[in-house]
PDB file of C-alpha atoms in Angstrom:
ATOM      1  CA  GLY D  22      -0.619   1.190  12.940  1.00  0.00           C
ATOM      2  CA  THR D  23       0.464  -1.847  10.967  1.00  0.00           C
ATOM      3  CA  PRO D  24       2.227  -4.877  12.481  1.00  0.00           C
ATOM      4  CA  ALA D  25       5.464  -3.624  10.871  1.00  0.00           C
ATOM      5  CA  GLU D  26       5.079  -0.165  12.428  1.00  0.00           C
ATOM      6  CA  ARG D  27       4.417  -1.671  15.850  1.00  0.00           C
ATOM      7  CA  ALA D  28       7.581  -3.778  15.452  1.00  0.00           C
ATOM      8  CA  GLY D  29       9.612  -0.615  14.786  1.00  0.00           C
ATOM      9  CA  LEU D  30      10.150  -1.132  11.049  1.00  0.00           C
ATOM     10  CA  VAL D  31      10.494   2.036   9.017  1.00  0.00           C
ATOM     11  CA  ARG D  32      10.861   3.083   5.389  1.00  0.00           C
ATOM     12  CA  ASN D  33      14.250   2.133   3.913  1.00  0.00           C
ATOM     13  CA  ASP D  34      14.729  -0.815   6.284  1.00  0.00           C
ATOM     14  CA  LYS D  35      16.021  -3.646   4.109  1.00  0.00           C
ATOM     15  CA  LEU D  36      14.211  -6.988   4.112  1.00  0.00           C
ATOM     16  CA  ILE D  37      16.749  -9.841   4.015  1.00  0.00           C
ATOM     17  CA  SER D  38      14.526 -12.911   4.438  1.00  0.00           C
ATOM     18  CA  VAL D  39      10.987 -14.087   5.159  1.00  0.00           C
ATOM     19  CA  ASP D  40      10.604 -17.266   7.237  1.00  0.00           C
ATOM     20  CA  GLY D  41      14.141 -18.298   6.279  1.00  0.00           C
ATOM     21  CA  THR D  42      13.746 -17.619   2.535  1.00  0.00           C
ATOM     22  CA  SER D  43      16.175 -15.015   1.180  1.00  0.00           C
ATOM     23  CA  VAL D  44      14.488 -12.271  -0.812  1.00  0.00           C
ATOM     24  CA  ALA D  45      17.646 -11.259  -2.702  1.00  0.00           C
ATOM     25  CA  GLY D  46      16.768 -10.906  -6.378  1.00  0.00           C
ATOM     26  CA  ILE D  47      13.123 -11.920  -5.909  1.00  0.00           C
ATOM     27  CA  PRO D  48      10.526  -9.630  -7.586  1.00  0.00           C
ATOM     28  CA  THR D  49       8.478  -7.509  -5.191  1.00  0.00           C
ATOM     29  CA  SER D  50       5.256  -9.329  -6.117  1.00  0.00           C
ATOM     30  CA  GLU D  51       6.811 -12.641  -5.039  1.00  0.00           C
ATOM     31  CA  VAL D  52       8.133 -11.136  -1.797  1.00  0.00           C
ATOM     32  CA  GLY D  53       4.572  -9.972  -1.101  1.00  0.00           C
ATOM     33  CA  ALA D  54       3.364 -13.540  -1.551  1.00  0.00           C
ATOM     34  CA  LEU D  55       5.926 -14.723   1.034  1.00  0.00           C
ATOM     35  CA  LEU D  56       4.640 -12.145   3.508  1.00  0.00           C
ATOM     36  CA  GLN D  57       0.998 -13.043   3.042  1.00  0.00           C
ATOM     37  CA  GLY D  58      -0.614 -15.755   5.080  1.00  0.00           C
ATOM     38  CA  GLU D  59      -3.542 -16.625   7.259  1.00  0.00           C
ATOM     39  CA  GLU D  60      -4.579 -13.858   9.626  1.00  0.00           C
ATOM     40  CA  GLY D  61      -3.242 -14.516  13.143  1.00  0.00           C
ATOM     41  CA  THR D  62      -0.238 -16.585  11.999  1.00  0.00           C
ATOM     42  CA  ASN D  63       3.329 -15.448  12.595  1.00  0.00           C
ATOM     43  CA  VAL D  64       5.997 -14.562  10.069  1.00  0.00           C
ATOM     44  CA  THR D  65       9.693 -14.164  10.917  1.00  0.00           C
ATOM     45  CA  LEU D  66      11.661 -11.494   9.090  1.00  0.00           C
ATOM     46  CA  ILE D  67      15.346 -10.723   9.005  1.00  0.00           C
ATOM     47  CA  ILE D  68      15.712  -6.956   8.622  1.00  0.00           C
ATOM     48  CA  GLN D  69      18.682  -4.648   8.167  1.00  0.00           C
ATOM     49  CA  HIS D  70      17.581  -1.341   9.658  1.00  0.00           C
ATOM     50  CA  ALA D  71      18.312   1.777   7.614  1.00  0.00           C
ATOM     51  CA  GLY D  72      21.770   3.123   8.446  1.00  0.00           C
ATOM     52  CA  SER D  73      22.880  -0.086  10.192  1.00  0.00           C
ATOM     53  CA  GLU D  74      25.209  -2.849   9.037  1.00  0.00           C
ATOM     54  CA  GLU D  75      23.698  -5.407  11.432  1.00  0.00           C
ATOM     55  CA  SER D  76      20.562  -7.445  10.845  1.00  0.00           C
ATOM     56  CA  ALA D  77      17.805  -8.207  13.326  1.00  0.00           C
ATOM     57  CA  GLU D  78      15.127 -10.888  13.572  1.00  0.00           C
ATOM     58  CA  VAL D  79      11.575  -9.577  13.833  1.00  0.00           C
ATOM     59  CA  GLU D  80       8.473 -11.704  14.361  1.00  0.00           C
ATOM     60  CA  LEU D  81       5.141 -10.281  13.218  1.00  0.00           C
ATOM     61  CA  THR D  82       1.603 -11.579  13.551  1.00  0.00           C
ATOM     62  CA  ARG D  83      -0.293 -11.309  10.282  1.00  0.00           C
ATOM     63  CA  GLU D  84      -3.463  -9.260  10.288  1.00  0.00           C
ATOM     64  CA  ARG D  85      -5.775  -7.623   7.812  1.00  0.00           C
ATOM     65  CA  TYR D  86      -4.782  -4.027   7.243  1.00  0.00           C
ATOM     66  CA  ALA D  87      -6.237  -1.488   4.834  1.00  0.00           C
ATOM     67  CA  VAL D  88      -4.751   1.862   3.914  1.00  0.00           C
ATOM     68  CA  LYS D  89      -7.701   4.229   3.986  1.00  0.00           C
ATOM     69  CA  GLN D  90      -7.641   7.521   2.159  1.00  0.00           C
ATOM     70  CA  GLU D  91     -10.671   9.749   1.780  1.00  0.00           C
ATOM     71  CA  PHE D  92     -10.788  12.050  -1.220  1.00  0.00           C
ATOM     72  CA  LYS D  93     -12.785  15.263  -1.173  1.00  0.00           C
ATOM     73  CA  ALA D  94     -13.123  16.236  -4.835  1.00  0.00           C
ATOM     74  CA  PHE D  95     -12.993  14.508  -8.189  1.00  0.00           C
ATOM     75  CA  SER D  96     -12.749  16.055 -11.623  1.00  0.00           C
ATOM     76  CA  PRO D  97     -11.160  13.881 -14.331  1.00  0.00           C
ATOM     77  CA  GLU D  98     -11.170  16.806 -16.769  1.00  0.00           C
ATOM     78  CA  GLN D  99      -8.681  18.764 -14.648  1.00  0.00           C
ATOM     79  CA  SER D 100      -5.052  17.798 -14.231  1.00  0.00           C
ATOM     80  CA  GLY D 101      -4.652  15.939 -10.925  1.00  0.00           C
ATOM     81  CA  GLY D 102      -8.241  16.771  -9.981  1.00  0.00           C
ATOM     82  CA  LEU D 103      -8.459  14.361  -7.064  1.00  0.00           C
ATOM     83  CA  TYR D 104      -7.384  15.817  -3.741  1.00  0.00           C
ATOM     84  CA  THR D 105      -7.412  15.178  -0.009  1.00  0.00           C
ATOM     85  CA  GLY D 106      -7.199  18.925   0.478  1.00  0.00           C
ATOM     86  CA  SER D 107      -5.236  21.758  -1.052  1.00  0.00           C
ATOM     87  CA  SER D 108      -2.063  19.697  -1.497  1.00  0.00           C
ATOM     88  CA  GLY D 109      -2.965  16.075  -0.804  1.00  0.00           C
ATOM     89  CA  VAL D 110      -1.861  12.800  -2.353  1.00  0.00           C
ATOM     90  CA  LYS D 111      -2.415  12.328  -6.058  1.00  0.00           C
ATOM     91  CA  PRO D 112      -3.885   8.857  -6.514  1.00  0.00           C
ATOM     92  CA  PRO D 113      -2.846   6.571  -9.361  1.00  0.00           C
ATOM     93  CA  ALA D 114      -4.242   7.669 -12.723  1.00  0.00           C
ATOM     94  CA  ALA D 115      -6.121   4.359 -12.944  1.00  0.00           C
ATOM     95  CA  LEU D 116      -8.540   5.717 -10.342  1.00  0.00           C
ATOM     96  CA  TYR D 117      -9.784   8.343 -12.793  1.00  0.00           C
ATOM     97  CA  VAL D 118     -10.710   5.705 -15.350  1.00  0.00           C
ATOM     98  CA  ALA D 119     -12.224   3.412 -12.720  1.00  0.00           C
ATOM     99  CA  ALA D 120     -14.437   6.162 -11.279  1.00  0.00           C
ATOM    100  CA  LEU D 121     -15.871   7.364 -14.607  1.00  0.00           C
ATOM    101  CA  GLY D 122     -19.600   6.732 -14.863  1.00  0.00           C
ATOM    102  CA  MET D 123     -20.068   5.987 -11.160  1.00  0.00           C
ATOM    103  CA  LYS D 124     -23.156   7.309  -9.378  1.00  0.00           C
ATOM    104  CA  LYS D 125     -23.887   8.165  -5.758  1.00  0.00           C
ATOM    105  CA  GLY D 126     -23.818   4.972  -3.706  1.00  0.00           C
ATOM    106  CA  GLY D 127     -21.803   3.137  -6.374  1.00  0.00           C
ATOM    107  CA  LYS D 128     -18.952   0.840  -5.296  1.00  0.00           C
ATOM    108  CA  ARG D 129     -16.038  -0.703  -7.228  1.00  0.00           C
ATOM    109  CA  THR D 130     -12.889  -2.606  -6.373  1.00  0.00           C
ATOM    110  CA  VAL D 131      -9.898  -1.788  -8.575  1.00  0.00           C
ATOM    111  CA  GLN D 132      -6.590  -3.689  -8.755  1.00  0.00           C
ATOM    112  CA  VAL D 133      -3.713  -1.349  -9.696  1.00  0.00           C
ATOM    113  CA  PRO D 134      -0.329  -2.907 -10.523  1.00  0.00           C
ATOM    114  CA  ALA D 135       2.732  -1.193  -9.048  1.00  0.00           C
ATOM    115  CA  ALA D 136       3.917  -0.065 -12.475  1.00  0.00           C
ATOM    116  CA  VAL D 137       0.898   2.246 -12.837  1.00  0.00           C
ATOM    117  CA  ALA D 138       0.434   3.046  -9.140  1.00  0.00           C
ATOM    118  CA  TYR D 139       3.283   4.672  -7.183  1.00  0.00           C
ATOM    119  CA  GLY D 140       6.061   2.526  -8.725  1.00  0.00           C
ATOM    120  CA  GLU D 141       9.504   2.873  -7.188  1.00  0.00           C
ATOM    121  CA  ASN D 142       8.515   5.935  -5.140  1.00  0.00           C
ATOM    122  CA  GLY D 143       5.847   4.546  -2.830  1.00  0.00           C
ATOM    123  CA  TYR D 144       3.756   6.947  -0.778  1.00  0.00           C
ATOM    124  CA  ASN D 145       3.414   7.169   3.027  1.00  0.00           C
ATOM    125  CA  GLU D 146       2.248   3.682   4.148  1.00  0.00           C
ATOM    126  CA  ILE D 147       2.397   2.347   0.586  1.00  0.00           C
ATOM    127  CA  PRO D 148       5.853   0.832   0.019  1.00  0.00           C
ATOM    128  CA  GLU D 149       7.637   1.259  -3.290  1.00  0.00           C
ATOM    129  CA  ASN D 150       6.754  -1.259  -6.019  1.00  0.00           C
ATOM    130  CA  SER D 151       3.438  -2.186  -4.361  1.00  0.00           C
ATOM    131  CA  ASP D 152       0.348  -3.393  -6.164  1.00  0.00           C
ATOM    132  CA  ILE D 153      -2.715  -1.582  -4.791  1.00  0.00           C
ATOM    133  CA  THR D 154      -6.309  -2.674  -4.302  1.00  0.00           C
ATOM    134  CA  MET D 155      -8.621   0.334  -4.164  1.00  0.00           C
ATOM    135  CA  GLU D 156     -12.193   0.163  -2.966  1.00  0.00           C
ATOM    136  CA  ILE D 157     -14.088   3.107  -4.409  1.00  0.00           C
ATOM    137  CA  GLU D 158     -17.411   4.279  -3.018  1.00  0.00           C
ATOM    138  CA  VAL D 159     -19.156   7.449  -4.201  1.00  0.00           C
ATOM    139  CA  LEU D 160     -20.528   9.135  -1.096  1.00  0.00           C
ATOM    140  CA  SER D 161     -21.828  12.296  -2.727  1.00  0.00           C
ATOM    141  CA  ILE D 162     -21.736  14.235  -5.970  1.00  0.00           C
ATOM    142  CA  ALA D 163     -21.465  18.011  -5.878  1.00  0.00           C
TER     143      ALA D 163
END
Protein backbone atom coordinates (compact mmCIF):
# COMPACT_ATOMS: atom_id res chain seq x y z
CA GLY A 1 0.00 0.00 0.00
CA THR A 2 0.86 3.68 -0.02
CA PRO A 3 2.57 5.50 2.86
CA ALA A 4 -0.81 7.08 3.69
CA GLU A 5 -2.54 3.68 3.81
CA ARG A 6 0.17 2.28 6.07
CA ALA A 7 -0.29 5.28 8.38
CA GLY A 8 -4.02 4.50 8.66
CA LEU A 9 -5.30 7.38 6.51
CA VAL A 10 -8.54 6.70 4.68
CA ARG A 11 -10.82 8.40 2.17
CA ASN A 12 -12.64 11.41 3.65
CA ASP A 13 -9.93 12.10 6.24
CA LYS A 14 -9.42 15.86 6.18
CA LEU A 15 -5.93 17.26 5.62
CA ILE A 16 -5.38 20.30 7.87
CA SER A 17 -1.69 21.09 7.28
CA VAL A 18 1.49 19.87 5.60
CA ASP A 19 4.77 20.51 7.45
CA GLY A 20 3.11 23.32 9.41
CA THR A 21 1.50 25.01 6.37
CA SER A 22 -2.30 25.19 6.55
CA VAL A 23 -4.03 23.88 3.44
CA ALA A 24 -7.29 25.76 4.07
CA GLY A 25 -8.36 27.41 0.82
CA ILE A 26 -5.32 26.20 -1.13
CA PRO A 27 -6.06 24.60 -4.55
CA THR A 28 -5.54 20.84 -4.71
CA SER A 29 -2.67 21.20 -7.19
CA GLU A 30 -0.78 23.39 -4.69
CA VAL A 31 -1.48 20.98 -1.82
CA GLY A 32 0.01 18.24 -4.01
CA ALA A 33 3.15 20.33 -4.42
CA LEU A 34 3.43 20.63 -0.62
CA LEU A 35 3.21 16.85 -0.29
CA GLN A 36 5.82 16.15 -2.92
CA GLY A 37 9.47 15.97 -2.04
CA GLU A 38 12.60 13.92 -2.34
CA GLU A 39 12.05 10.20 -1.96
CA GLY A 40 13.01 9.05 1.56
CA THR A 41 12.34 12.42 3.23
CA ASN A 42 9.64 12.85 5.85
CA VAL A 43 6.53 14.99 5.73
CA THR A 44 4.38 15.81 8.77
CA LEU A 45 0.63 16.04 8.29
CA ILE A 46 -2.12 17.19 10.59
CA ILE A 47 -5.21 15.12 9.80
CA GLN A 48 -8.79 15.17 11.04
CA HIS A 49 -10.01 11.60 10.66
CA ALA A 50 -13.43 11.13 9.09
CA GLY A 51 -16.14 11.24 11.76
CA SER A 52 -13.83 12.76 14.40
CA GLU A 53 -13.60 16.30 15.75
CA GLU A 54 -10.00 15.84 16.92
CA SER A 55 -6.89 16.18 14.78
CA ALA A 56 -3.83 13.95 14.79
CA GLU A 57 -0.23 14.39 13.68
CA VAL A 58 1.00 11.83 11.16
CA GLU A 59 4.55 11.55 9.84
CA LEU A 60 5.06 9.87 6.48
CA THR A 61 8.19 8.97 4.55
CA ARG A 62 7.93 9.99 0.91
CA GLU A 63 8.30 7.26 -1.67
CA ARG A 64 7.57 6.70 -5.32
CA TYR A 65 4.18 5.12 -5.77
CA ALA A 66 2.32 4.31 -8.97
CA VAL A 67 -1.32 3.32 -9.29
CA LYS A 68 -1.28 0.44 -11.74
CA GLN A 69 -4.37 -0.57 -13.65
CA GLU A 70 -4.35 -3.12 -16.44
CA PHE A 71 -7.03 -2.83 -19.09
CA LYS A 72 -8.17 -5.84 -21.08
CA ALA A 73 -10.00 -4.37 -24.07
CA PHE A 74 -10.03 -1.11 -25.98
CA SER A 75 -12.53 0.09 -28.54
CA PRO A 76 -12.86 3.88 -28.90
CA GLU A 77 -15.86 3.46 -31.22
CA GLN A 78 -17.97 1.95 -28.43
CA SER A 79 -19.25 3.91 -25.46
CA GLY A 80 -16.94 3.26 -22.49
CA GLY A 81 -15.10 0.57 -24.45
CA LEU A 82 -12.17 0.27 -22.06
CA TYR A 83 -12.66 -2.27 -19.30
CA THR A 84 -10.84 -4.16 -16.57
CA GLY A 85 -13.51 -6.83 -16.85
CA SER A 86 -17.27 -6.89 -17.16
CA SER A 87 -17.79 -3.88 -14.88
CA GLY A 88 -14.38 -2.33 -14.27
CA VAL A 89 -13.21 1.26 -13.93
CA LYS A 90 -13.88 3.61 -16.81
CA PRO A 91 -10.66 5.53 -17.43
CA PRO A 92 -10.63 9.24 -18.25
CA ALA A 93 -11.82 9.98 -21.78
CA ALA A 94 -8.40 11.47 -22.54
CA LEU A 95 -7.03 7.92 -22.65
CA TYR A 96 -9.09 7.17 -25.76
CA VAL A 97 -7.55 10.07 -27.64
CA ALA A 98 -4.05 9.30 -26.37
CA ALA A 99 -4.24 5.64 -27.43
CA LEU A 100 -5.47 6.28 -30.99
CA GLY A 101 -2.92 5.23 -33.59
CA MET A 102 -0.77 3.23 -31.16
CA LYS A 103 0.72 -0.08 -32.29
CA LYS A 104 1.83 -3.19 -30.43
CA GLY A 105 4.85 -2.32 -28.30
CA GLY A 106 4.04 1.40 -28.41
CA LYS A 107 4.43 3.49 -25.24
CA ARG A 108 3.15 6.96 -24.28
CA THR A 109 2.99 9.05 -21.14
CA VAL A 110 -0.15 11.17 -20.81
CA GLN A 111 -0.77 13.97 -18.29
CA VAL A 112 -4.49 14.27 -17.46
CA PRO A 113 -5.64 17.27 -15.40
CA ALA A 114 -8.15 16.57 -12.63
CA ALA A 115 -10.90 18.46 -14.45
CA VAL A 116 -10.94 15.85 -17.24
CA ALA A 117 -9.91 12.84 -15.13
CA TYR A 118 -12.06 11.81 -12.14
CA GLY A 119 -12.68 15.38 -10.88
CA GLU A 120 -14.40 15.70 -7.52
CA ASN A 121 -15.31 12.00 -7.39
CA GLY A 122 -11.90 10.33 -7.31
CA TYR A 123 -11.68 6.58 -7.80
CA ASN A 124 -10.27 3.94 -5.41
CA GLU A 125 -6.66 5.03 -4.71
CA ILE A 126 -7.06 8.16 -6.83
CA PRO A 127 -8.18 11.01 -4.55
CA GLU A 128 -10.73 13.55 -5.74
CA ASN A 129 -9.37 16.50 -7.74
CA SER A 130 -6.15 14.64 -8.66
CA ASP A 131 -4.12 15.20 -11.79
CA ILE A 132 -3.14 11.83 -13.29
CA THR A 133 -0.07 10.68 -15.18
CA MET A 134 -0.85 7.62 -17.28
CA GLU A 135 1.80 5.44 -18.85
CA ILE A 136 0.25 3.57 -21.75
CA GLU A 137 1.85 0.50 -23.29
CA VAL A 138 0.14 -1.62 -25.96
CA LEU A 139 0.84 -5.23 -25.07
CA SER A 140 -1.28 -6.87 -27.75
CA ILE A 141 -3.91 -6.10 -30.35
CA ALA A 142 -6.78 -8.52 -30.87
